[in-house]
Short mmCIF file of C-alpha atoms in Angstrom, two decimals:
data_model
loop_
_atom_site.label_atom_id
_atom_site.label_comp_id
_atom_site.label_asym_id
_atom_site.label_seq_id
_atom_site.Cartn_x
_atom_site.Cartn_y
_atom_site.Cartn_z
CA MET K 1418 26.72 -31.68 -45.30
CA PHE K 1419 30.27 -30.41 -45.01
CA THR K 1420 32.80 -32.29 -42.85
CA THR K 1421 33.92 -30.60 -39.63
CA VAL K 1422 37.43 -31.25 -38.33
CA SER K 1423 37.81 -29.96 -34.77
CA LYS K 1424 40.98 -29.74 -32.69
CA GLN K 1425 40.12 -33.10 -31.13
CA ASP K 1426 39.95 -34.79 -34.55
CA PRO K 1427 43.04 -36.91 -35.40
CA ARG K 1428 43.15 -35.19 -38.83
CA TYR K 1429 43.39 -31.69 -37.38
CA GLN K 1430 47.16 -31.50 -36.97
CA ALA K 1431 47.73 -32.54 -40.58
CA LEU K 1432 45.07 -30.23 -42.00
CA GLU K 1433 45.62 -27.03 -40.00
CA LYS K 1434 48.80 -26.09 -41.87
CA GLY K 1435 49.30 -24.82 -45.39
CA ASN K 1436 52.31 -25.20 -47.64
CA ASN K 1437 54.31 -22.55 -45.74
CA ARG K 1438 54.98 -24.29 -42.44
CA ARG K 1439 55.45 -20.98 -40.63
CA TRP K 1440 51.67 -20.76 -40.23
CA PRO K 1441 49.96 -20.97 -37.86
CA ALA K 1442 52.77 -19.39 -35.88
CA SER K 1443 51.62 -20.97 -32.62
CA GLU K 1444 48.84 -23.18 -31.29
CA SER K 1445 47.05 -20.15 -29.87
CA GLU K 1446 46.77 -18.66 -33.38
CA SER K 1447 45.25 -21.74 -35.01
CA VAL K 1448 41.65 -22.08 -36.12
CA ARG K 1449 38.90 -23.52 -33.94
CA ARG K 1450 37.74 -25.87 -36.65
CA ILE K 1451 38.12 -26.71 -40.32
CA GLU K 1452 35.07 -27.14 -42.57
CA ILE K 1453 35.76 -29.33 -45.61
CA CYS K 1454 33.24 -28.60 -48.36
CA GLN K 1455 32.47 -30.43 -51.60
CA SER K 1456 29.73 -28.25 -53.13
CA THR K 1457 28.74 -24.60 -53.38
CA ASP K 1458 25.75 -25.24 -51.10
CA GLU K 1459 28.05 -26.71 -48.44
CA VAL K 1460 30.39 -23.73 -48.74
CA ALA K 1461 27.46 -21.32 -48.37
CA GLU K 1462 26.17 -23.14 -45.29
CA ALA K 1463 29.63 -23.27 -43.67
CA LEU K 1464 30.08 -19.56 -44.32
CA GLN K 1465 26.62 -18.72 -42.99
CA GLN K 1466 27.21 -20.69 -39.80
CA ALA K 1467 30.52 -18.93 -39.21
CA VAL K 1468 28.97 -15.49 -39.73
CA ARG K 1469 26.00 -16.33 -37.52
CA ALA K 1470 28.35 -17.47 -34.74
CA GLY K 1471 30.47 -14.33 -35.05
CA LEU K 1472 33.55 -16.30 -36.08
CA ARG K 1473 36.06 -15.05 -38.63
CA PRO K 1474 36.11 -17.23 -41.77
CA THR K 1475 39.29 -17.76 -43.75
CA ILE K 1476 39.36 -19.66 -47.04
CA ARG K 1477 41.78 -22.27 -48.37
CA SER K 1478 41.82 -23.74 -51.86
CA GLY K 1479 45.35 -25.03 -52.52
CA GLY K 1480 47.03 -23.92 -49.30
CA HIS K 1481 49.85 -21.97 -50.95
CA CYS K 1482 49.28 -18.53 -49.41
CA TYR K 1483 52.70 -17.04 -48.65
CA GLU K 1484 51.64 -15.08 -45.57
CA ASP K 1485 49.47 -15.72 -42.49
CA PHE K 1486 46.16 -14.73 -44.11
CA VAL K 1487 44.55 -18.18 -43.86
CA ASN K 1488 45.97 -20.45 -41.17
CA ASN K 1489 46.54 -17.80 -38.50
CA ASN K 1490 42.94 -17.35 -37.41
CA PRO K 1491 42.67 -17.63 -33.60
CA GLY K 1492 39.37 -19.26 -32.69
CA GLY K 1493 38.05 -18.82 -36.22
CA VAL K 1494 36.84 -21.15 -38.96
CA LEU K 1495 38.91 -22.32 -41.90
CA ILE K 1496 36.66 -23.16 -44.86
CA ASP K 1497 38.53 -25.65 -47.03
CA VAL K 1498 37.33 -25.69 -50.66
CA SER K 1499 40.12 -27.92 -52.00
CA MET K 1500 37.54 -30.58 -52.87
CA LEU K 1501 35.44 -28.08 -54.81
CA ASN K 1502 37.10 -29.07 -58.09
CA ASP K 1503 34.24 -29.45 -60.58
CA MET K 1504 35.00 -28.36 -64.17
CA ASP K 1505 31.63 -29.05 -65.78
CA ALA K 1506 30.31 -25.84 -67.36
CA SER K 1507 27.03 -27.43 -68.52
CA GLY K 1508 24.07 -25.10 -68.05
CA SER K 1509 26.21 -22.12 -67.07
CA GLY K 1510 26.02 -20.35 -70.41
CA HIS K 1511 29.82 -20.41 -70.59
CA THR K 1512 32.25 -22.76 -72.31
CA TYR K 1513 34.70 -23.61 -69.53
CA LYS K 1514 34.53 -23.73 -65.75
CA ILE K 1515 37.28 -24.00 -63.15
CA SER K 1516 36.37 -24.38 -59.48
CA PRO K 1517 38.62 -22.90 -56.78
CA GLY K 1518 39.86 -26.22 -55.40
CA THR K 1519 41.07 -27.41 -58.81
CA ARG K 1520 44.83 -27.80 -58.87
CA LEU K 1521 46.45 -26.08 -61.82
CA GLY K 1522 47.96 -29.30 -63.13
CA ASP K 1523 44.57 -30.99 -63.06
CA ALA K 1524 42.99 -28.01 -64.83
CA TYR K 1525 45.61 -28.15 -67.58
CA THR K 1526 45.07 -31.90 -67.98
CA ARG K 1527 41.28 -31.64 -68.27
CA LEU K 1528 41.35 -28.62 -70.59
CA TYR K 1529 43.93 -30.27 -72.83
CA LYS K 1530 42.39 -33.72 -73.02
CA GLU K 1531 38.79 -32.55 -73.36
CA HIS K 1532 39.16 -29.36 -75.41
CA ASN K 1533 42.81 -28.93 -76.58
CA VAL K 1534 42.92 -25.51 -74.89
CA THR K 1535 44.79 -24.22 -71.86
CA LEU K 1536 44.89 -21.46 -69.25
CA PRO K 1537 47.98 -19.19 -69.25
CA GLY K 1538 48.53 -19.84 -65.55
CA GLY K 1539 51.30 -20.91 -63.22
CA SER K 1540 53.72 -23.79 -63.57
CA CYS K 1541 53.39 -25.19 -60.02
CA TYR K 1542 51.19 -28.25 -60.44
CA GLY K 1543 49.68 -28.30 -56.95
CA VAL K 1544 48.63 -24.64 -56.61
CA GLY K 1545 44.88 -24.20 -56.27
CA ALA K 1546 43.01 -22.16 -58.88
CA GLY K 1547 41.09 -20.18 -56.24
CA GLY K 1548 43.74 -17.73 -55.10
CA HIS K 1549 45.88 -18.05 -58.21
CA ILE K 1550 43.31 -16.74 -60.67
CA SER K 1551 41.78 -14.05 -58.45
CA GLY K 1552 45.24 -12.59 -57.83
CA GLY K 1553 46.05 -12.30 -61.54
CA GLY K 1554 47.95 -15.57 -61.91
CA TYR K 1555 50.53 -15.78 -64.68
CA GLY K 1556 52.86 -18.42 -66.06
CA VAL K 1557 54.93 -19.83 -68.89
CA LEU K 1558 52.39 -18.91 -71.60
CA SER K 1559 51.52 -15.43 -70.33
CA ARG K 1560 53.88 -13.58 -72.66
CA LEU K 1561 52.06 -15.29 -75.51
CA HIS K 1562 48.49 -15.20 -74.18
CA GLY K 1563 48.29 -12.78 -71.25
CA LEU K 1564 47.18 -13.37 -67.66
CA THR K 1565 44.53 -15.78 -66.39
CA VAL K 1566 42.17 -12.89 -65.58
CA ASP K 1567 42.53 -11.47 -69.09
CA TRP K 1568 40.40 -14.45 -70.23
CA LEU K 1569 37.92 -14.49 -67.36
CA SER K 1570 34.22 -14.10 -68.33
CA ALA K 1571 32.28 -14.55 -65.08
CA VAL K 1572 32.67 -15.51 -61.43
CA ASP K 1573 30.39 -17.20 -58.91
CA ILE K 1574 30.97 -15.59 -55.53
CA LEU K 1575 29.35 -15.67 -52.08
CA THR K 1576 29.14 -12.28 -50.39
CA VAL K 1577 27.72 -11.31 -47.00
CA ASP K 1578 25.30 -8.39 -46.87
CA ALA K 1579 24.82 -5.85 -44.08
CA SER K 1580 22.34 -8.10 -42.28
CA GLY K 1581 24.80 -11.01 -42.22
CA LYS K 1582 23.05 -13.02 -44.93
CA VAL K 1583 25.15 -14.99 -47.42
CA VAL K 1584 24.26 -13.97 -50.98
CA HIS K 1585 24.97 -16.06 -54.08
CA ARG K 1586 26.10 -13.92 -57.02
CA ARG K 1587 27.23 -14.55 -60.57
CA VAL K 1588 29.13 -11.46 -61.66
CA ASP K 1589 30.47 -10.44 -65.05
CA LYS K 1590 31.14 -7.28 -67.06
CA ASN K 1591 27.40 -6.54 -67.20
CA LYS K 1592 26.16 -7.64 -63.77
CA ASP K 1593 27.89 -6.28 -60.66
CA ALA K 1594 30.66 -5.23 -63.02
CA ASP K 1595 32.60 -3.49 -60.26
CA LEU K 1596 32.80 -6.68 -58.21
CA PHE K 1597 33.75 -8.67 -61.32
CA ARG K 1598 36.64 -6.31 -62.07
CA ALA K 1599 37.81 -6.59 -58.46
CA CYS K 1600 37.85 -10.38 -58.79
CA CYS K 1601 40.12 -10.00 -61.83
CA GLY K 1602 43.37 -9.54 -59.96
CA ALA K 1603 42.83 -7.81 -56.60
CA GLY K 1604 43.62 -10.98 -54.66
CA GLY K 1605 41.72 -13.83 -53.04
CA ASN K 1606 38.84 -13.41 -50.58
CA ASN K 1607 38.94 -9.64 -50.27
CA PHE K 1608 35.25 -9.30 -51.13
CA GLY K 1609 33.69 -12.73 -50.78
CA LEU K 1610 34.21 -16.44 -51.32
CA ILE K 1611 34.66 -17.42 -54.97
CA THR K 1612 33.13 -20.78 -55.88
CA ALA K 1613 33.65 -20.87 -59.67
CA TYR K 1614 35.42 -19.18 -62.56
CA TYR K 1615 33.94 -19.18 -66.08
CA PHE K 1616 35.63 -18.62 -69.43
CA ASP K 1617 33.95 -18.19 -72.82
CA LYS K 1618 37.23 -18.63 -74.70
CA LEU K 1619 40.67 -19.96 -73.87
CA PRO K 1620 43.82 -20.11 -76.01
CA PRO K 1621 44.74 -23.31 -77.87
CA ALA K 1622 47.31 -25.52 -76.19
CA PRO K 1623 50.69 -25.46 -77.95
CA LYS K 1624 51.59 -28.60 -79.84
CA GLN K 1625 55.26 -28.62 -78.97
CA VAL K 1626 57.84 -26.64 -77.01
CA ALA K 1627 61.62 -26.40 -77.07
CA ASN K 1628 63.64 -26.19 -73.86
CA ILE K 1629 67.21 -25.27 -73.03
CA SER K 1630 69.09 -24.59 -69.79
CA MET K 1631 72.36 -22.79 -69.18
CA SER K 1632 74.54 -22.86 -66.09
CA PHE K 1633 77.09 -20.44 -64.65
CA PRO K 1634 79.21 -21.87 -61.79
CA TRP K 1635 79.82 -19.65 -58.79
CA GLU K 1636 83.40 -20.90 -58.46
CA ASP K 1637 84.65 -18.69 -61.29
CA MET K 1638 82.05 -15.91 -60.91
CA THR K 1639 83.30 -12.35 -60.55
CA PRO K 1640 81.17 -9.26 -59.87
CA GLU K 1641 81.87 -8.13 -63.44
CA ARG K 1642 80.76 -11.41 -65.02
CA PHE K 1643 77.71 -11.50 -62.76
CA GLU K 1644 76.72 -8.02 -63.94
CA THR K 1645 77.17 -9.02 -67.57
CA ILE K 1646 74.86 -12.02 -67.18
CA LEU K 1647 72.11 -10.00 -65.48
CA THR K 1648 72.27 -7.00 -67.79
CA THR K 1649 72.37 -9.24 -70.88
CA TYR K 1650 69.25 -11.02 -69.68
CA GLY K 1651 67.39 -7.81 -68.89
CA HIS K 1652 68.54 -6.03 -72.06
CA TYR K 1653 67.15 -8.83 -74.22
CA LEU K 1654 63.74 -8.60 -72.57
CA GLU K 1655 63.74 -4.80 -72.68
CA THR K 1656 64.50 -4.76 -76.42
CA ARG K 1657 64.21 -7.86 -78.63
CA GLY K 1658 61.86 -9.55 -76.16
CA LYS K 1659 59.13 -7.00 -76.94
CA ASP K 1660 58.78 -8.25 -80.53
CA PRO K 1661 55.70 -10.48 -81.07
CA ASP K 1662 57.70 -13.33 -82.63
CA THR K 1663 59.45 -13.77 -79.25
CA TRP K 1664 56.29 -13.81 -77.11
CA GLY K 1665 56.28 -17.61 -77.10
CA LEU K 1666 59.62 -17.47 -75.27
CA PHE K 1667 59.44 -17.74 -71.49
CA THR K 1668 62.72 -17.47 -69.63
CA PHE K 1669 63.77 -17.93 -66.03
CA LEU K 1670 66.95 -16.60 -64.46
CA GLY K 1671 67.61 -18.41 -61.20
CA LEU K 1672 70.03 -16.41 -59.06
CA SER K 1673 70.81 -18.91 -56.33
CA HIS K 1674 72.99 -18.15 -53.33
CA ARG K 1675 76.67 -18.99 -53.80
CA GLN K 1676 76.36 -21.94 -51.46
CA SER K 1677 74.22 -23.68 -54.12
CA GLY K 1678 77.20 -23.85 -56.49
CA ARG K 1679 75.72 -22.24 -59.60
CA ILE K 1680 73.15 -19.91 -61.10
CA GLY K 1681 71.18 -20.77 -64.19
CA ILE K 1682 68.89 -19.73 -67.03
CA SER K 1683 66.10 -21.90 -68.41
CA ALA K 1684 64.01 -21.12 -71.47
CA GLN K 1685 60.91 -22.63 -73.03
CA PHE K 1686 59.76 -21.61 -76.50
CA CYS K 1687 57.10 -22.14 -79.10
CA ASN K 1688 56.05 -20.10 -82.10
CA PRO K 1689 52.86 -18.04 -81.85
CA ASP K 1690 51.02 -20.83 -83.68
CA GLY K 1691 52.01 -23.36 -80.99
CA THR K 1692 54.60 -25.19 -83.09
CA CYS K 1693 58.40 -25.28 -83.06
CA ASN K 1694 58.79 -24.95 -86.81
CA ASP K 1695 61.00 -21.87 -86.44
CA LEU K 1696 63.44 -21.99 -83.54
CA GLY K 1697 65.21 -18.84 -84.65
CA PRO K 1698 64.12 -16.68 -81.68
CA LEU K 1699 65.29 -19.29 -79.17
CA LYS K 1700 68.62 -19.75 -80.95
CA GLU K 1701 69.02 -15.97 -80.98
CA PHE K 1702 68.36 -15.83 -77.22
CA VAL K 1703 71.06 -18.44 -76.59
CA GLU K 1704 73.46 -16.53 -78.85
CA PHE K 1705 72.96 -13.40 -76.72
CA PHE K 1706 74.74 -15.17 -73.86
CA LYS K 1707 77.69 -16.50 -75.82
CA PRO K 1708 80.04 -13.82 -74.39
CA CYS K 1709 79.02 -14.98 -70.89
CA LYS K 1710 80.35 -18.50 -71.67
CA PRO K 1711 77.46 -20.55 -70.23
CA LEU K 1712 77.73 -24.28 -69.64
CA ALA K 1713 75.06 -26.66 -70.86
CA ALA K 1714 72.73 -27.89 -68.11
CA GLU K 1715 70.08 -30.55 -67.91
CA PRO K 1716 66.71 -29.07 -68.94
CA GLN K 1717 64.87 -27.58 -65.97
CA TYR K 1718 61.15 -27.64 -66.47
CA MET K 1719 59.35 -24.60 -65.22
CA GLU K 1720 57.51 -26.18 -62.28
CA ARG K 1721 60.80 -26.04 -60.34
CA ARG K 1722 61.32 -22.30 -60.62
CA HIS K 1723 59.51 -21.63 -57.33
CA SER K 1724 61.38 -24.17 -55.24
CA PRO K 1725 64.66 -24.53 -53.34
CA GLU K 1726 66.18 -26.23 -56.43
CA ALA K 1727 65.38 -23.38 -58.82
CA GLY K 1728 68.21 -22.40 -61.16
CA ASN K 1729 70.41 -25.26 -59.99
CA SER K 1730 70.21 -27.84 -62.79
CA PRO K 1731 73.15 -30.27 -63.06
CA VAL K 1732 75.79 -29.33 -65.63
CA ARG K 1733 76.04 -31.54 -68.69
CA LYS K 1734 79.41 -33.22 -69.18
CA GLY K 1735 81.05 -34.59 -72.29
CA PRO K 1736 82.57 -38.07 -72.79
CA ASN K 1737 85.79 -36.99 -71.06
CA GLY K 1738 83.90 -35.68 -68.02
CA THR K 1739 84.43 -31.99 -68.68
CA PRO K 1740 81.49 -29.52 -68.68
CA GLU K 1741 80.08 -28.74 -72.12
CA PRO K 1742 79.72 -25.12 -73.32
CA CYS K 1743 76.05 -24.35 -73.99
CA THR K 1744 74.98 -23.94 -77.63
CA ASP K 1745 71.67 -24.21 -79.45
CA ALA K 1746 72.59 -27.85 -80.10
CA HIS K 1747 71.55 -28.53 -76.51
CA MET K 1748 67.91 -27.62 -77.15
CA SER K 1749 65.44 -30.41 -76.51
CA LEU K 1750 61.91 -30.80 -77.87
CA ALA K 1751 58.92 -32.13 -75.97
CA SER K 1752 55.18 -32.06 -76.30
CA TRP K 1753 53.71 -29.05 -74.49
CA TYR K 1754 51.61 -31.36 -72.31
CA GLU K 1755 54.59 -33.41 -71.14
CA ALA K 1756 56.58 -30.26 -70.36
CA THR K 1757 53.72 -28.70 -68.41
CA VAL K 1758 52.03 -31.43 -66.38
CA ARG K 1759 55.04 -33.00 -64.70
CA GLY K 1760 55.23 -32.06 -61.06
CA GLY K 1761 53.51 -33.20 -57.91
CA VAL K 1762 52.23 -31.12 -55.04
CA GLY K 1763 55.56 -30.96 -53.23
CA GLY K 1764 56.24 -30.94 -49.52
CA GLY K 1765 55.93 -27.90 -47.29
CA THR K 1766 58.79 -25.94 -45.80
CA ARG K 1767 59.19 -22.73 -43.86
CA ALA K 1768 59.59 -19.89 -46.34
CA LYS K 1769 59.59 -16.16 -47.00
CA TYR K 1770 58.91 -14.36 -50.26
CA LYS K 1771 59.03 -10.87 -51.78
CA SER K 1772 58.41 -9.49 -55.26
CA CYS K 1773 59.08 -6.72 -57.75
CA TYR K 1774 58.04 -5.79 -61.29
CA MET K 1775 60.82 -4.30 -63.47
CA LYS K 1776 60.32 -2.17 -66.58
CA ARG K 1777 63.98 -2.08 -67.62
CA THR K 1778 67.15 -4.11 -67.32
CA PHE K 1779 69.26 -4.21 -64.17
CA THR K 1780 71.48 -1.26 -63.33
CA SER K 1781 75.09 -1.64 -62.23
CA ALA K 1782 74.09 -0.62 -58.70
CA GLU K 1783 71.42 -3.32 -58.59
CA THR K 1784 73.72 -6.08 -59.83
CA ARG K 1785 76.37 -5.15 -57.24
CA THR K 1786 73.80 -5.28 -54.44
CA ILE K 1787 72.40 -8.61 -55.59
CA TYR K 1788 75.91 -10.04 -55.84
CA LYS K 1789 76.72 -8.83 -52.32
CA HIS K 1790 73.76 -10.57 -50.73
CA LEU K 1791 74.02 -13.79 -52.76
CA THR K 1792 77.62 -14.16 -51.65
CA LYS K 1793 77.03 -13.21 -48.03
CA GLU K 1794 78.11 -15.84 -45.51
CA ILE K 1795 76.35 -16.37 -42.18
CA PRO K 1796 78.36 -18.59 -39.81
CA GLY K 1797 76.62 -21.88 -39.14
CA VAL K 1798 73.81 -21.24 -41.65
CA GLN K 1799 73.36 -22.94 -45.01
CA LEU K 1800 71.47 -20.31 -46.99
CA SER K 1801 69.06 -21.60 -49.64
CA GLY K 1802 67.90 -18.27 -50.97
CA ILE K 1803 67.17 -17.49 -54.59
CA LEU K 1804 66.12 -14.48 -56.62
CA ALA K 1805 63.93 -15.84 -59.43
CA VAL K 1806 63.68 -13.51 -62.43
CA ASP K 1807 60.88 -14.44 -64.83
CA SER K 1808 60.46 -12.93 -68.26
CA TYR K 1809 57.30 -10.85 -68.49
CA GLY K 1810 55.46 -8.52 -70.84
CA GLY K 1811 54.39 -9.52 -74.34
CA ALA K 1812 50.63 -10.02 -74.44
CA VAL K 1813 50.40 -9.05 -70.75
CA ASN K 1814 51.40 -5.49 -71.58
CA ARG K 1815 48.21 -4.46 -73.38
CA ALA K 1816 47.65 -1.18 -71.58
CA GLU K 1817 43.86 -1.19 -72.08
CA LEU K 1818 43.54 -4.28 -69.86
CA ALA K 1819 44.62 -2.28 -66.80
CA ASP K 1820 41.19 -0.59 -66.81
CA LEU K 1821 39.29 -3.87 -67.29
CA THR K 1822 41.08 -5.86 -64.58
CA SER K 1823 42.67 -5.13 -61.20
CA ILE K 1824 46.19 -5.71 -62.47
CA PRO K 1825 47.74 -2.30 -63.19
CA GLN K 1826 51.26 -3.57 -63.96
CA ARG K 1827 51.17 -3.57 -67.76
CA ALA K 1828 54.60 -2.20 -68.74
CA SER K 1829 57.09 -4.56 -67.07
CA VAL K 1830 59.52 -6.91 -68.83
CA MET K 1831 60.64 -8.89 -65.76
CA LYS K 1832 58.94 -10.16 -62.64
CA LEU K 1833 61.11 -10.94 -59.62
CA GLN K 1834 60.41 -13.29 -56.75
CA PHE K 1835 62.72 -13.39 -53.76
CA GLN K 1836 62.61 -16.77 -52.02
CA THR K 1837 64.25 -18.45 -49.07
CA TYR K 1838 63.45 -21.85 -47.58
CA TRP K 1839 64.35 -23.66 -44.37
CA GLN K 1840 63.04 -26.32 -42.00
CA ASN K 1841 64.05 -25.43 -38.44
CA PRO K 1842 61.88 -22.82 -36.63
CA ALA K 1843 65.01 -21.81 -34.71
CA ASP K 1844 66.38 -20.40 -37.97
CA ASP K 1845 63.43 -18.05 -38.54
CA ALA K 1846 65.11 -14.88 -37.31
CA VAL K 1847 68.34 -15.22 -39.28
CA ARG K 1848 66.55 -16.24 -42.51
CA LEU K 1849 64.01 -13.44 -42.30
CA LYS K 1850 66.71 -10.87 -41.54
CA TRP K 1851 68.79 -11.98 -44.53
CA MET K 1852 65.77 -11.60 -46.81
CA HIS K 1853 64.75 -8.26 -45.29
CA ASP K 1854 68.25 -6.81 -45.58
CA PHE K 1855 68.65 -8.05 -49.17
CA TYR K 1856 65.37 -6.50 -50.33
CA SER K 1857 65.68 -3.26 -48.39
CA ASP K 1858 69.25 -2.70 -49.56
CA LEU K 1859 68.40 -3.42 -53.21
CA TYR K 1860 65.56 -0.91 -53.24
CA SER K 1861 67.37 1.86 -51.39
CA GLY K 1862 69.65 2.67 -54.31
CA PRO K 1863 69.80 5.65 -56.66
CA ASP K 1864 66.66 4.61 -58.58
CA VAL K 1865 64.40 5.03 -55.53
CA ASP K 1866 63.36 8.41 -54.14
CA GLU K 1867 63.82 9.14 -50.45
CA LYS K 1868 60.14 8.73 -49.51
CA HIS K 1869 59.91 5.21 -50.95
CA LYS K 1870 63.32 3.79 -50.04
CA GLY K 1871 63.24 0.11 -49.17
CA THR K 1872 60.57 -0.64 -51.78
CA PRO K 1873 60.31 -0.92 -55.59
CA TYR K 1874 57.79 1.92 -55.76
CA TRP K 1875 56.45 2.88 -59.16
CA ASN K 1876 58.92 4.92 -61.25
CA GLN K 1877 60.84 4.62 -64.52
CA GLN K 1878 62.43 1.36 -63.29
CA TYR K 1879 59.75 -0.42 -61.24
CA GLU K 1880 56.03 -1.20 -61.16
CA GLY K 1881 55.65 -2.14 -57.52
CA CYS K 1882 54.82 -5.62 -56.20
CA TYR K 1883 52.60 -8.62 -57.04
CA ILE K 1884 49.65 -9.28 -54.73
CA ASN K 1885 49.87 -13.05 -55.28
CA TYR K 1886 53.34 -12.87 -53.73
CA PRO K 1887 52.21 -10.95 -50.63
CA ASP K 1888 54.80 -9.62 -48.21
CA ALA K 1889 53.53 -8.44 -44.83
CA ASP K 1890 56.78 -6.52 -44.31
CA MET K 1891 55.35 -3.92 -46.71
CA LEU K 1892 52.72 -3.02 -44.10
CA ALA K 1893 55.44 -0.93 -42.45
CA TYR K 1894 54.97 1.59 -45.26
CA PRO K 1895 51.82 3.76 -45.34
CA PHE K 1896 51.81 3.51 -49.13
CA TRP K 1897 51.74 -0.31 -49.18
CA PRO K 1898 48.41 -0.47 -51.09
CA GLN K 1899 49.93 1.59 -53.90
CA LEU K 1900 52.88 -0.80 -54.13
CA TYR K 1901 50.46 -3.55 -55.16
CA TYR K 1902 47.65 -1.61 -56.84
CA GLY K 1903 49.37 1.48 -58.23
CA ASP K 1904 48.58 5.14 -57.64
CA GLN K 1905 46.16 5.79 -60.52
CA GLY K 1906 42.88 5.26 -58.66
CA LEU K 1907 42.57 1.46 -58.54
CA TYR K 1908 42.81 1.17 -54.76
CA PRO K 1909 40.05 3.74 -54.05
CA PHE K 1910 37.92 1.82 -56.56
CA LEU K 1911 38.58 -1.44 -54.69
CA GLN K 1912 37.75 0.27 -51.39
CA GLY K 1913 34.36 1.20 -52.85
CA VAL K 1914 33.76 -2.39 -53.92
CA LYS K 1915 34.71 -3.59 -50.45
CA LYS K 1916 32.30 -1.17 -48.79
CA ARG K 1917 29.44 -2.18 -51.08
CA TYR K 1918 29.79 -5.99 -51.06
CA ASP K 1919 31.44 -6.67 -47.69
CA PRO K 1920 30.06 -3.89 -45.46
CA ASN K 1921 30.83 -5.76 -42.24
CA ASN K 1922 34.41 -6.62 -43.27
CA ILE K 1923 33.75 -10.34 -42.88
CA PHE K 1924 36.62 -11.18 -45.22
CA HIS K 1925 39.71 -9.58 -43.76
CA PHE K 1926 43.40 -10.24 -43.20
CA SER K 1927 46.45 -8.08 -42.66
CA MET K 1928 46.76 -7.03 -46.31
CA SER K 1929 43.10 -7.09 -47.34
CA VAL K 1930 41.48 -4.11 -49.03
CA ARG K 1931 40.32 -1.70 -46.33
CA ALA K 1932 37.09 0.21 -46.92
#
């Protein structure tokens, strides 16, 4: 039987919140109770009880949802599947299994130690597989091997039929194929409650990776140098970065606010065969930035790129205490496993996020706008904002996969995540306004048509937004579904799936698919 944690339970206060401490926004918006489940049968019973009682269920696997979709559920039931972490595929007819409560770091460890394979997923150790995979999770190996959902073979999911009965389903490309495709990237808990992911094949784990980090101090940064760094980065990914011998290169440009002291670039590389026998592509990447005069920085492993410290690695100094210029001599080698499974879960903060896919390098207008907002001063406020620019494309950009999954963005070379973090609720308004103004200003430039100003709507420069980085601010635009799902028919397809498998709209939140 599942464990019920009510508001009177001493554990309630610790368990009602997720990683983003903004939610629930107030006590009146918190859930009535939390059901902690350890098996699929317990999950099904908890869900059935909630439906029977007329209570809204929300689902939590790792607790990293960026918006209020889970913890803001006034009088509802939060079904916690974080302990549903079984990875035994025996008897399933498939080779590998990952349950929704499995943390990514634990999944990588088990897959590596037991099978010497991996999942091309995210670098944040403590993120739960449940929402990550269903939203089209990506990570350091995605340029080499594609997205998590590109490898998905089947899903176990609980749906609720028109009579209110919970139905167990195993869906794949042959059985309930429409629901299976929807589970391959449309986002968590739009259609039902996923209890297992199955994979027939997964890519081999790399043997070794090479890492290097570069740093650019803000103290001598000019708008012109800033533009050179950004356009150099984007130009590489738009041109040389499309060649298959570079697909093992994952790069991260951390554009921290000036108050952080520096911006930085980190890169991790392996050859397509998982070795580091030929470091030529990585050396070539470093050489691209020689005119920008980077300083050598301590290696920043990729689990930090979605954190307040992203892009802010300490500068390396020589024997005389002066910063060292960055060259390929500063590359360091590590086993892939050591470089991947490093981080812990991390503590929660208040935060806000936004996203954008980019098909080309930055324009001059974009770099000027980014510079303006990263150097903006707000009296009495220590801004800890960052624009994280991940390399993208490679194996992800196989156009035929857009029709097999629910991820239509298959032409981008960069993926942007806007982040800001703080602790004091009294700072909410000023932090949110800074982020809103930054984003709105950036996407109101000459590359955006009048109808879609304020957003990176699909055009020659952008491919919209990423549903795993949801941003409720986009609800202000009537075309918000197209920002995330494109305008080529995917959203109407998802609406049909919603109507068929969740006819009573049991699974809903502010940005859920609407039948």
